[in-house]
Amino acid sequence: MGEEKGKERVTAMRKLSEQEIERIVSILKEGKPLPEDYKAILFDTKKEYELIYAGKEREEDILADTMAVPLQPVKTFRNGKEANGWVNKLIFGDNLQVLKTLLQMKQEGKLKNADGTPGVKLVYIDPPFATRQEFRGSQDQKAYQDKIAGARFLEFLRKRLVFLMELLSENGSIYVHLDQRKGHYVKVLMDEMLGEQNFLNDISWCYKEREISKTNWNEKHDHILYYKKGGEVLFNWDEVTLSYSEGTIKKYTLISEDGRRYQIRGKGGPYIGKQQLSPEIEKAHPEWTYRDYLDEKPGILPRDWWDDIPFVNRAATERTGFPTQKPEALLDRIIRASSKSGDLVLDCFSGSGTTLAVAEKSGRRWIGVDCGKLAIYTMQKRLLNIADSKNFENPKKKYGKPSKPFTLYNAGLYDYKMIKELPWEQYRDFALKLFQCRDGRHEISKIELDGYLGADSVLVFNYQEHKNAVMDKSFIEDLHKYLGHKIGKRFFIIAPAASVQFLEDYIEKGKTKYFVLRIPYSIIEEIHNRGFTKIKQPVSEMDVNDTVDAVGFDFIQVPTVECKYFLDKPKKADLFNQKTKECVIKIEKFESKVISRKPLQFTNLETLSMVMLDYDFDGEVFDLDEVFYAEELKKNGYEVRFAEDKVKGQIMVIYIDIFGNENREVKTLKDFKGR
């Protein structure tokens, strides 16, 4: 009776899973202290004020309910030397799930700055602005749209901010880049989460691009909200002090014996407050004058409006072609002000990779996250070619240094072949994390088990040790003979799908359900109590910022692609090169292999997202040169066209579907001329 009342009390605190309820009750019955992660659940906190909107969840529920996903290394690029064992991270996946994983890494002591302090010293994010409005950086730049609006956008961003606050170091700071439509709402949300006392400033980035409106005040600035986590925050004012203008410098017309610029100012008599006095007055009245040296002045101290940083124009050497790209000078100012060499910088809306590139040049550690394949390949190219980018100290020179090692990870979309090739202990660890299980070896009836899902035991089936063994219903029956009277209502087995000989998600024996969590095919909503959503890739440049909350995980399924390759006369005349022919890739078939409990039907070519090209593929690393979106390809009969003389040796073609799956091909000009 007492146990039932305890369950009712715990249930009333917030929506808890049955496993969580049983775990709390079990801990209380044993007289043990509750873990820290249950403190906020059981003891509600009240705010003095808050922004109310539809779909707003409690911070505690967001932290508890968000699914962490393991990071699967894809490739490590080692151009330069590691920094004290740290390797920078570029992560493809839904940033909310990745942030949960990073928080676990912080709690395990795996996320540190060079000085040993835990957490992230600086966060900068430039999330989609959620305006449903068209933006134009210039007349020729294609427009893009942000697709999340209203309350849905606010909660989308707030969920990520909840984790970012937890990831920050105690003296860390966060910059959130927004426009005038959503900046004020987000300010209220951040005041709720961090406290208004930790709000430091609302920076205005003012730009001078051409005005286009005659019906309203032209929008010429963005908001950058600047907060600290708490306590004393790092701010390197001397790193971001601006030099005086040429007009100011010209006022210092006199040159001293040691070559320093100065002017003579009055400090007494009839000359109090006066400046630019003559040397004759200084000589006649030294007691009433003093020398004001230019090099003794600190310059213009940091201001909260920045009108000296322009957009990345079409001809800029740093331009990547990625929509919403921010200038390196903007991030250089933020990173220099709020971090030091060796500090960890995080951007979970990395886009074109400006934050990562500037952090790299500034000697900071970095983590970048994005859910778009275009963003990932844009950043990979930018980092691998960083030596050719501009030098902050001398913009007329190149940076000249290779990037430090960084690893590309998958998070939420996995290559099962790579997983199967892992050593057993790494496979076991990955499998437990994949299904949100706690690692905890234990024995029941002399059977070795691997961990817990909630309060229930988990067995990771060792298919590597038992290569010829299969998991059929008799296996479950034998397991039940030993465990049935010693376990509760659920027992979990993680196993390769190929080792399982029955179709059901679970086998029920007596009072116990034996759930089989299959790799790569197992998403059991009865267990996770949530729907599962895939990451979506854009089909046009307009959709690049179309962000979807992905929940759960999926496995790479290489799409089927059939094409014709040939040379043709250009469809559009080239006034500068009349002789060049065009290489044509005619896509005739494109089908995604979608594994789903609910059958999904797609017509031919419907799931194509984009085609990416590397015109001089070196045989090792894909170096993105051009992207063709499905929407434009559809208008052109699904023909990818490019000038013949762009091909240098061999090219790599990557066909990407809307779920992020890839099909790769390597071709030469012979493949086009021979058809």
Coordinates of N, CA and C in Angstrom, one line a residue, residues 287-402:
E287 N 54.5 74.8 -17.3 CA 53.7 74.5 -16.1 C 52.2 74.4 -16.4
W288 N 51.8 75.0 -17.5 CA 50.4 75.1 -17.9 C 50.0 74.1 -19.1
T289 N 51.0 73.3 -19.5 CA 50.8 72.4 -20.6 C 51.3 71.0 -20.4
Y290 N 50.9 70.1 -21.2 CA 51.4 68.7 -21.1 C 51.3 68.1 -22.5
R291 N 52.1 67.0 -22.7 CA 52.0 66.3 -24.0 C 51.1 65.1 -23.9
D292 N 50.2 65.1 -24.9 CA 49.2 64.0 -25.0 C 49.7 63.1 -26.1
Y293 N 50.3 62.0 -25.7 CA 50.9 61.0 -26.7 C 49.8 60.0 -27.2
L294 N 49.8 59.8 -28.5 CA 48.8 58.9 -29.1 C 49.0 57.5 -28.6
D295 N 50.2 57.0 -28.5 CA 50.4 55.6 -28.2 C 50.2 55.3 -26.7
E296 N 49.8 56.4 -25.9 CA 49.5 56.1 -24.5 C 48.0 56.0 -24.3
K297 N 47.2 56.2 -25.4 CA 45.8 56.1 -25.3 C 45.4 54.7 -25.6
P298 N 44.4 54.2 -25.0 CA 44.0 52.8 -25.2 C 43.2 52.6 -26.5
G299 N 42.9 53.6 -27.2 CA 42.0 53.5 -28.4 C 40.6 53.6 -28.0
I300 N 39.7 53.3 -28.9 CA 38.3 53.4 -28.6 C 37.8 52.1 -27.8
L301 N 37.4 52.3 -26.5 CA 37.0 51.2 -25.7 C 35.8 50.5 -26.3
P302 N 35.6 49.2 -26.1 CA 34.6 48.4 -26.7 C 33.2 49.0 -26.6
R303 N 32.5 49.1 -27.7 CA 31.1 49.6 -27.7 C 30.2 48.5 -28.0
D304 N 28.9 48.7 -27.7 CA 27.9 47.6 -28.0 C 27.2 47.9 -29.4
W305 N 27.7 48.7 -30.2 CA 27.2 48.8 -31.6 C 28.4 48.8 -32.5
W306 N 28.4 47.8 -33.5 CA 29.5 47.6 -34.3 C 29.1 47.9 -35.8
D307 N 29.6 49.1 -36.3 CA 29.3 49.5 -37.6 C 30.5 49.4 -38.5
D308 N 31.5 48.7 -38.1 CA 32.8 48.7 -38.9 C 33.0 47.3 -39.5
I309 N 32.0 46.4 -39.4 CA 32.1 45.0 -39.9 C 31.0 44.8 -41.0
P310 N 31.4 44.8 -42.3 CA 30.4 44.6 -43.3 C 30.0 43.1 -43.5
F311 N 28.9 42.9 -44.3 CA 28.6 41.6 -44.7 C 29.7 41.0 -45.5
V312 N 29.7 39.6 -45.7 CA 30.6 39.0 -46.6 C 30.1 39.2 -48.0
N313 N 30.8 40.1 -48.7 CA 30.4 40.4 -50.0 C 30.7 39.3 -51.1
R314 N 30.1 39.5 -52.2 CA 30.2 38.4 -53.2 C 31.6 38.1 -53.7
A315 N 32.5 39.1 -53.6 CA 33.9 38.9 -54.1 C 34.9 38.6 -52.9
A316 N 34.4 38.5 -51.7 CA 35.3 38.3 -50.6 C 36.0 36.9 -50.7
T317 N 37.2 36.9 -50.3 CA 38.0 35.6 -50.4 C 37.5 34.6 -49.4
E318 N 36.9 35.1 -48.3 CA 36.4 34.1 -47.3 C 35.0 33.6 -47.6
R319 N 34.4 34.0 -48.7 CA 33.0 33.6 -49.1 C 33.0 32.2 -49.4
T320 N 32.0 31.4 -48.8 CA 31.8 30.0 -49.1 C 30.7 29.7 -50.0
G321 N 29.8 30.7 -50.2 CA 28.5 30.5 -50.9 C 27.4 30.0 -50.1
F322 N 27.7 29.7 -48.8 CA 26.6 29.2 -47.9 C 25.7 30.3 -47.5
P323 N 24.4 30.2 -47.6 CA 23.5 31.2 -47.1 C 23.7 31.5 -45.6
T324 N 23.5 32.7 -45.2 CA 23.6 33.2 -43.8 C 25.0 33.2 -43.3
Q325 N 26.0 33.1 -44.2 CA 27.4 33.1 -43.7 C 27.7 34.5 -43.0
K326 N 28.3 34.4 -41.9 CA 28.7 35.6 -41.1 C 30.2 35.9 -41.3
P327 N 30.6 37.2 -41.3 CA 32.0 37.5 -41.5 C 32.9 37.1 -40.4
E328 N 34.1 36.7 -40.8 CA 35.1 36.3 -39.8 C 35.5 37.4 -38.8
A329 N 35.4 38.7 -39.3 CA 35.7 39.8 -38.4 C 34.8 39.8 -37.2
L330 N 33.5 39.5 -37.4 CA 32.5 39.5 -36.4 C 32.8 38.4 -35.3
L331 N 33.1 37.2 -35.8 CA 33.5 36.2 -34.8 C 34.8 36.4 -34.2
D332 N 35.7 37.0 -34.9 CA 37.0 37.3 -34.3 C 36.9 38.2 -33.1
R333 N 36.0 39.2 -33.2 CA 35.8 40.1 -32.1 C 35.2 39.4 -30.9
I334 N 34.2 38.6 -31.1 CA 33.6 37.8 -30.0 C 34.5 36.9 -29.4
I335 N 35.2 36.1 -30.2 CA 36.1 35.0 -29.6 C 37.3 35.7 -28.9
R336 N 37.9 36.7 -29.4 CA 39.0 37.4 -28.7 C 38.6 38.0 -27.4
A337 N 37.3 38.5 -27.4 CA 36.8 39.2 -26.2 C 36.5 38.2 -25.1
S338 N 36.0 37.0 -25.4 CA 35.4 36.2 -24.4 C 36.0 34.8 -24.3
S339 N 37.2 34.7 -24.7 CA 38.0 33.4 -24.5 C 39.4 33.7 -24.6
K340 N 40.2 32.7 -24.2 CA 41.7 32.8 -24.4 C 42.2 31.6 -25.1
S341 N 43.4 31.6 -25.5 CA 44.0 30.5 -26.2 C 43.8 29.2 -25.4
G342 N 43.4 28.1 -26.1 CA 43.2 26.8 -25.5 C 41.8 26.6 -24.9
D343 N 40.9 27.7 -24.9 CA 39.6 27.6 -24.4 C 38.7 26.9 -25.5
L344 N 37.6 26.2 -25.0 CA 36.7 25.5 -25.8 C 35.6 26.4 -26.3
V345 N 35.4 26.5 -27.6 CA 34.3 27.3 -28.2 C 33.4 26.3 -28.9
L346 N 32.0 26.6 -28.7 CA 31.0 25.7 -29.3 C 30.0 26.5 -30.1
D347 N 29.7 26.0 -31.3 CA 28.7 26.5 -32.2 C 27.9 25.3 -32.7
C348 N 26.6 25.3 -32.2 CA 25.8 24.1 -32.6 C 24.8 24.4 -33.8
F349 N 25.0 25.6 -34.4 CA 24.3 26.0 -35.7 C 25.5 26.4 -36.6
S350 N 26.4 25.5 -36.9 CA 27.7 25.9 -37.5 C 27.6 26.5 -38.9
G351 N 26.6 26.0 -39.7 CA 26.5 26.6 -41.0 C 27.7 26.5 -41.9
S352 N 28.2 27.7 -42.2 CA 29.4 27.7 -43.1 C 30.7 27.5 -42.3
G353 N 30.7 27.5 -41.0 CA 31.9 27.2 -40.2 C 32.7 28.4 -39.8
T354 N 32.1 29.6 -39.9 CA 32.9 30.8 -39.5 C 33.4 30.7 -38.1
T355 N 32.6 30.3 -37.2 CA 33.0 30.2 -35.8 C 34.2 29.3 -35.6
L356 N 34.1 28.1 -36.3 CA 35.2 27.1 -36.2 C 36.5 27.6 -36.8
A357 N 36.4 28.3 -38.0 CA 37.6 28.8 -38.7 C 38.3 29.8 -37.8
V358 N 37.5 30.7 -37.3 CA 38.1 31.8 -36.4 C 38.7 31.2 -35.1
A359 N 38.0 30.3 -34.5 CA 38.5 29.6 -33.3 C 39.8 28.9 -33.6
E360 N 39.9 28.3 -34.8 CA 41.1 27.6 -35.2 C 42.3 28.6 -35.3
K361 N 42.0 29.7 -36.0 CA 43.1 30.7 -36.2 C 43.5 31.3 -34.9
S362 N 42.6 31.4 -34.0 CA 42.9 32.0 -32.7 C 43.5 31.1 -31.6
G363 N 43.7 29.8 -32.0 CA 44.3 28.9 -31.1 C 43.3 28.4 -30.0
R364 N 42.0 28.4 -30.3 CA 41.0 27.9 -29.4 C 40.7 26.4 -29.8
R365 N 40.2 25.7 -28.9 CA 39.6 24.4 -29.2 C 38.1 24.6 -29.7
W366 N 37.6 23.7 -30.5 CA 36.2 24.0 -31.0 C 35.4 22.7 -31.2
I367 N 34.1 22.9 -31.1 CA 33.1 21.9 -31.5 C 32.1 22.5 -32.3
G368 N 31.8 21.9 -33.5 CA 30.8 22.4 -34.4 C 29.8 21.3 -34.7
V369 N 28.5 21.7 -34.7 CA 27.4 20.8 -35.0 C 26.5 21.4 -36.0
D370 N 26.0 20.5 -36.9 CA 25.0 21.0 -37.9 C 24.3 19.7 -38.4
C371 N 23.0 19.9 -38.8 CA 22.2 18.8 -39.3 C 22.2 18.7 -40.8
G372 N 22.9 19.6 -41.5 CA 22.9 19.7 -42.9 C 24.1 19.1 -43.5
K373 N 24.0 18.3 -44.5 CA 25.2 17.7 -45.2 C 25.9 18.8 -46.0
L374 N 25.2 19.8 -46.5 CA 25.8 20.9 -47.2 C 26.7 21.7 -46.3
A375 N 26.2 21.9 -45.1 CA 27.0 22.6 -44.1 C 28.3 21.8 -43.7
I376 N 28.1 20.5 -43.5 CA 29.2 19.7 -43.1 C 30.3 19.7 -44.1
Y377 N 30.0 19.5 -45.4 CA 31.0 19.5 -46.4 C 31.6 20.9 -46.7
T378 N 30.8 22.0 -46.5 CA 31.3 23.3 -46.6 C 32.3 23.6 -45.5
M379 N 32.0 23.2 -44.3 CA 33.0 23.4 -43.2 C 34.2 22.5 -43.4
Q380 N 34.1 21.3 -43.8 CA 35.2 20.4 -44.0 C 36.2 21.0 -45.0
K381 N 35.6 21.5 -46.1 CA 36.5 22.2 -47.1 C 37.2 23.4 -46.5
R382 N 36.4 24.2 -45.8 CA 36.9 25.5 -45.3 C 38.1 25.2 -44.3
L383 N 37.9 24.2 -43.5 CA 39.0 23.9 -42.5 C 40.2 23.3 -43.1
L384 N 40.0 22.4 -44.1 CA 41.1 21.7 -44.7 C 41.9 22.7 -45.6
N385 N 41.3 23.8 -46.0 CA 42.0 24.8 -46.9 C 42.2 26.1 -46.1
I386 N 42.2 26.0 -44.8 CA 42.4 27.2 -44.0 C 43.7 27.9 -44.1
A387 N 44.7 27.2 -44.5 CA 46.0 27.9 -44.8 C 46.0 28.9 -45.8
D388 N 45.1 28.8 -46.8 CA 44.9 29.8 -47.8 C 44.0 31.0 -47.5
S389 N 43.4 30.9 -46.3 CA 42.5 32.0 -45.9 C 43.3 33.2 -45.4
K390 N 42.6 34.3 -45.1 CA 43.3 35.5 -44.7 C 43.8 35.5 -43.3
N391 N 44.9 36.2 -43.1 CA 45.5 36.3 -41.7 C 44.9 37.5 -41.0
F392 N 44.4 37.3 -39.8 CA 43.8 38.4 -39.0 C 44.9 39.5 -38.7
E393 N 46.1 39.1 -38.4 CA 47.1 40.1 -38.1 C 47.5 41.0 -39.3
N394 N 47.5 40.3 -40.4 CA 47.9 41.0 -41.7 C 47.0 40.5 -42.8
P395 N 45.8 41.2 -43.0 CA 44.9 40.7 -44.0 C 45.4 40.6 -45.4
K396 N 46.5 41.2 -45.7 CA 47.1 41.1 -47.0 C 47.9 39.8 -47.2
K397 N 48.1 39.1 -46.1 CA 48.8 37.8 -46.1 C 47.8 36.6 -45.9
K398 N 48.3 35.4 -46.2 CA 47.5 34.2 -45.9 C 47.8 33.7 -44.5
Y399 N 46.8 33.0 -44.0 CA 47.0 32.4 -42.6 C 48.2 31.5 -42.6
G400 N 48.4 30.6 -43.6 CA 49.6 29.9 -43.8 C 49.8 28.6 -42.9
K401 N 48.9 28.3 -42.0 CA 49.0 27.1 -41.2 C 47.9 26.1 -41.5
P402 N 48.3 24.8 -41.4 CA 47.2 23.8 -41.6 C 46.3 23.7 -40.4

